[in-house]
Amino acid sequence: QVRQPVHSPTPPIPLPPCIPTMASAVSAPLKMLVLALLAVSARADTTSVLGGALSTCSKPGMAMTGFTRDGHCMDNGDDDAGSHHICIQMKADFCTVTGQPNWCTSKMPCMTGGGTCPIGNWCVCQWAFARYIQMAGGCDAIVDLQCDATNMAAMRAYQKSTDATIQAALKCIEQKCNIDQV
């Protein structure tokens, strides 16, 4: 299946071609394990902007985030058109400022266990993060980043752009994460 760009908080997880035919014969926990293993094996980048291993953005007691809904701000290569690589402490103003429907204060499936949990930290699109900074009035006016859970892929993408809004987003990550650029 080909995933279409989705800007809602709950994009569907595509199933590999073998899974739909097995779906009725396989238990839900096993399906989740297979999908998780497939996601881990195909990941493009597992490094944080701090240079270490990418931590989970979602924490216990928070809603599960990540484009693949595994708690990490990463994708499976080029399947995430929005590049949900930046982990922020989600507040309602993010939806308001970026002009999105107000899903920011919703409850969604929890990181651990069953039920629903409030959104705490959330993996946001690179374009939405840049717009958030611009529309909020600058880096000092936005919520905090979770630097150990923000994917290095975001900085690499921002470094390739000469657009002023994108460069401001890059500088904001560097500022909030205390990253010295030589």
C-alpha positions as a LaTeX table, in Angstrom:
\begin{tabular}{lrrr}
\hline
Residue & $x$ (\AA) & $y$ (\AA) & $z$ (\AA) \\
\hline
Gln1 & 0.00 & 0.00 & 0.00 \\
Val2 & 1.17 & 3.53 & $-0.65$ \\
Arg3 & 0.66 & 5.99 & 2.18 \\
Gln4 & $-0.74$ & 9.37 & 1.21 \\
Pro5 & 0.54 & 12.47 & 3.03 \\
Val6 & $-1.59$ & 12.90 & 6.13 \\
His7 & $-1.51$ & 15.87 & 8.46 \\
Ser8 & $-3.84$ & 14.45 & 11.06 \\
Pro9 & $-2.52$ & 13.10 & 14.34 \\
Thr10 & $-3.41$ & 9.49 & 13.52 \\
Pro11 & $-2.09$ & 8.44 & 10.11 \\
Pro12 & $-2.77$ & 4.84 & 9.15 \\
Ile13 & 0.06 & 2.34 & 9.44 \\
Pro14 & 0.56 & 0.61 & 6.08 \\
Leu15 & 0.69 & $-3.14$ & 6.18 \\
Pro16 & 3.33 & $-5.00$ & 4.20 \\
Pro17 & 1.84 & $-7.06$ & 1.34 \\
Cys18 & 2.07 & $-10.30$ & 3.36 \\
Ile19 & 0.14 & $-9.00$ & 6.38 \\
Pro20 & $-3.37$ & $-8.49$ & 4.89 \\
Thr21 & $-3.57$ & $-12.14$ & 3.82 \\
Met22 & $-2.46$ & $-13.29$ & 7.26 \\
Ala23 & $-4.56$ & $-10.76$ & 9.19 \\
Ser24 & $-7.39$ & $-13.09$ & 10.14 \\
Ala25 & $-5.05$ & $-15.87$ & 11.28 \\
Val26 & $-2.67$ & $-13.80$ & 13.42 \\
Ser27 & $-3.29$ & $-12.41$ & 16.89 \\
Ala28 & $-3.22$ & $-8.63$ & 17.46 \\
Pro29 & $-0.05$ & $-8.71$ & 19.64 \\
Leu30 & 1.79 & $-10.70$ & 16.99 \\
Lys31 & 0.68 & $-8.28$ & 14.26 \\
Met32 & 2.02 & $-5.37$ & 16.33 \\
Leu33 & 5.33 & $-7.19$ & 16.87 \\
Val34 & 5.71 & $-7.91$ & 13.15 \\
Leu35 & 4.93 & $-4.29$ & 12.26 \\
Ala36 & 7.37 & $-3.01$ & 14.89 \\
Leu37 & 10.15 & $-5.27$ & 13.63 \\
Leu38 & 9.50 & $-4.20$ & 10.04 \\
Ala39 & 9.58 & $-0.55$ & 11.10 \\
Val40 & 12.85 & $-0.97$ & 13.01 \\
Ser41 & 14.53 & $-2.76$ & 10.11 \\
Ala42 & 13.55 & $-0.06$ & 7.61 \\
Arg43 & 14.26 & 3.07 & 9.64 \\
Ala44 & 16.23 & 5.80 & 7.93 \\
Asp45 & 17.78 & 7.57 & 10.94 \\
Thr46 & 17.91 & 6.69 & 14.63 \\
Thr47 & 20.18 & 9.52 & 15.80 \\
Ser48 & 19.01 & 12.46 & 17.87 \\
Val49 & 20.08 & 16.06 & 17.28 \\
Leu50 & 22.33 & 15.60 & 20.31 \\
Gly51 & 24.24 & 12.88 & 18.45 \\
Gly52 & 23.15 & 9.93 & 20.60 \\
Ala53 & 20.51 & 7.28 & 20.12 \\
Leu54 & 17.04 & 8.65 & 19.38 \\
Ser55 & 14.88 & 8.41 & 22.52 \\
Thr56 & 11.14 & 7.93 & 22.44 \\
Cys57 & 9.14 & 11.13 & 22.25 \\
Ser58 & 6.16 & 9.48 & 23.92 \\
Lys59 & 6.55 & 8.58 & 27.58 \\
Pro60 & 4.39 & 6.41 & 29.86 \\
Gly61 & 1.11 & 8.17 & 30.61 \\
Met62 & 1.20 & 10.01 & 27.26 \\
Ala63 & $-0.46$ & 9.27 & 23.95 \\
Met64 & 1.63 & 7.29 & 21.45 \\
Thr65 & 3.23 & 9.50 & 18.82 \\
Gly66 & 5.44 & 9.04 & 15.81 \\
Phe67 & 4.49 & 8.66 & 12.18 \\
Thr68 & 4.55 & 4.89 & 12.62 \\
Arg69 & 3.04 & 5.16 & 16.14 \\
Asp70 & 5.96 & 3.54 & 17.92 \\
Gly71 & 6.85 & 6.55 & 20.07 \\
His72 & 9.82 & 7.67 & 17.95 \\
Cys73 & 10.07 & 10.71 & 15.67 \\
Met74 & 11.16 & 8.79 & 12.61 \\
Asp75 & 9.84 & 7.22 & 9.46 \\
Asn76 & 10.57 & 4.26 & 7.24 \\
Gly77 & 12.55 & 6.12 & 4.61 \\
Asp78 & 10.55 & 8.33 & 2.27 \\
Asp79 & 7.04 & 7.30 & 3.37 \\
Asp80 & 6.46 & 10.30 & 5.66 \\
Ala81 & 5.85 & 13.32 & 3.41 \\
Gly82 & 5.57 & 15.60 & 6.44 \\
Ser83 & 8.76 & 14.32 & 8.06 \\
His84 & 7.47 & 14.05 & 11.65 \\
His85 & 10.97 & 14.35 & 13.12 \\
Ile86 & 10.69 & 17.05 & 15.81 \\
Cys87 & 9.58 & 16.18 & 19.34 \\
Ile88 & 7.91 & 19.04 & 21.20 \\
Gln89 & 6.04 & 19.34 & 24.47 \\
Met90 & 2.60 & 19.67 & 22.91 \\
Lys91 & 0.35 & 22.53 & 23.96 \\
Ala92 & $-2.98$ & 23.64 & 22.51 \\
Asp93 & $-1.38$ & 26.72 & 20.94 \\
Phe94 & 0.49 & 24.53 & 18.43 \\
Cys95 & $-2.76$ & 23.67 & 16.62 \\
Thr96 & $-4.04$ & 27.22 & 16.87 \\
Val97 & $-0.83$ & 28.87 & 15.69 \\
Thr98 & $-0.24$ & 26.44 & 12.80 \\
Gly99 & $-3.88$ & 26.65 & 11.65 \\
Gln100 & $-4.66$ & 22.96 & 12.23 \\
Pro101 & $-7.85$ & 21.52 & 13.68 \\
Asn102 & $-7.60$ & 21.33 & 17.48 \\
Trp103 & $-6.34$ & 17.77 & 17.95 \\
Cys104 & $-3.53$ & 18.99 & 20.23 \\
Thr105 & $-5.52$ & 18.52 & 23.43 \\
Ser106 & $-7.12$ & 15.22 & 22.38 \\
Lys107 & $-6.70$ & 11.86 & 24.05 \\
Met108 & $-5.31$ & 9.02 & 21.96 \\
Pro109 & $-4.07$ & 5.46 & 22.53 \\
Cys110 & $-1.50$ & 5.34 & 25.34 \\
Met111 & 2.22 & 4.68 & 24.98 \\
Thr112 & 1.94 & 1.79 & 27.43 \\
Gly113 & $-1.06$ & $-0.25$ & 28.36 \\
Gly114 & $-4.56$ & 0.18 & 27.07 \\
Gly115 & $-6.94$ & 3.07 & 27.04 \\
Thr116 & $-6.38$ & 6.65 & 26.00 \\
Cys117 & $-3.98$ & 9.25 & 27.34 \\
Pro118 & $-3.53$ & 12.97 & 26.82 \\
Ile119 & $-1.01$ & 14.13 & 24.26 \\
Gly120 & 2.17 & 15.11 & 26.09 \\
Asn121 & 5.15 & 15.13 & 23.78 \\
Trp122 & 4.44 & 14.86 & 20.08 \\
Cys123 & 6.38 & 14.33 & 16.85 \\
Val124 & 5.54 & 17.25 & 14.58 \\
Cys125 & 6.23 & 17.81 & 10.90 \\
Gln126 & 9.30 & 19.79 & 9.97 \\
Trp127 & 7.15 & 22.26 & 7.98 \\
Ala128 & 4.71 & 22.68 & 10.90 \\
Phe129 & 7.55 & 23.32 & 13.35 \\
Ala130 & 9.01 & 26.01 & 11.07 \\
Arg131 & 5.56 & 27.60 & 10.67 \\
Tyr132 & 4.97 & 27.39 & 14.42 \\
Ile133 & 8.13 & 29.40 & 15.12 \\
Gln134 & 7.26 & 31.96 & 12.44 \\
Met135 & 3.61 & 32.38 & 13.49 \\
Ala136 & 4.27 & 32.31 & 17.26 \\
Gly137 & 6.74 & 35.18 & 17.06 \\
Gly138 & 10.08 & 33.40 & 17.20 \\
Cys139 & 11.90 & 30.62 & 18.98 \\
Asp140 & 11.53 & 32.11 & 22.45 \\
Ala141 & 7.73 & 32.11 & 22.09 \\
Ile142 & 7.31 & 28.36 & 21.46 \\
Val143 & 7.12 & 25.29 & 23.68 \\
Asp144 & 10.18 & 23.26 & 24.61 \\
Leu145 & 11.76 & 20.61 & 22.45 \\
Gln146 & 12.67 & 17.13 & 23.61 \\
Cys147 & 16.15 & 17.21 & 22.09 \\
Asp148 & 17.05 & 13.57 & 22.76 \\
Ala149 & 13.88 & 12.56 & 20.87 \\
Thr150 & 14.25 & 15.04 & 17.97 \\
Asn151 & 15.60 & 13.29 & 14.89 \\
Met152 & 18.88 & 14.42 & 13.31 \\
Ala153 & 17.08 & 14.06 & 9.95 \\
Ala154 & 15.30 & 17.35 & 10.71 \\
Met155 & 18.55 & 19.26 & 11.12 \\
Arg156 & 20.01 & 17.68 & 7.98 \\
Ala157 & 16.95 & 18.68 & 5.97 \\
Tyr158 & 16.93 & 22.22 & 7.41 \\
Gln159 & 20.67 & 22.61 & 6.69 \\
Lys160 & 20.00 & 22.03 & 2.97 \\
Ser161 & 17.55 & 24.94 & 2.71 \\
Thr162 & 18.25 & 28.63 & 2.18 \\
Asp163 & 14.67 & 29.64 & 3.06 \\
Ala164 & 14.64 & 32.13 & 5.96 \\
Thr165 & 11.78 & 30.36 & 7.77 \\
Ile166 & 13.58 & 27.01 & 7.57 \\
Gln167 & 16.86 & 28.57 & 8.71 \\
Ala168 & 15.02 & 30.09 & 11.70 \\
Ala169 & 13.75 & 26.59 & 12.59 \\
Leu170 & 17.30 & 25.23 & 12.37 \\
Lys171 & 18.61 & 28.02 & 14.62 \\
Cys172 & 15.77 & 27.35 & 17.08 \\
Ile173 & 16.71 & 23.65 & 17.37 \\
Glu174 & 20.34 & 24.65 & 17.88 \\
Gln175 & 19.34 & 27.20 & 20.54 \\
Lys176 & 16.87 & 25.05 & 22.47 \\
Cys177 & 19.14 & 21.99 & 22.35 \\
Asn178 & 22.37 & 23.89 & 23.10 \\
Ile179 & 24.01 & 22.74 & 19.88 \\
Asp180 & 27.11 & 24.68 & 18.88 \\
Gln181 & 27.53 & 25.08 & 15.14 \\
Val182 & 31.03 & 25.81 & 13.89 \\
\hline
\end{tabular}
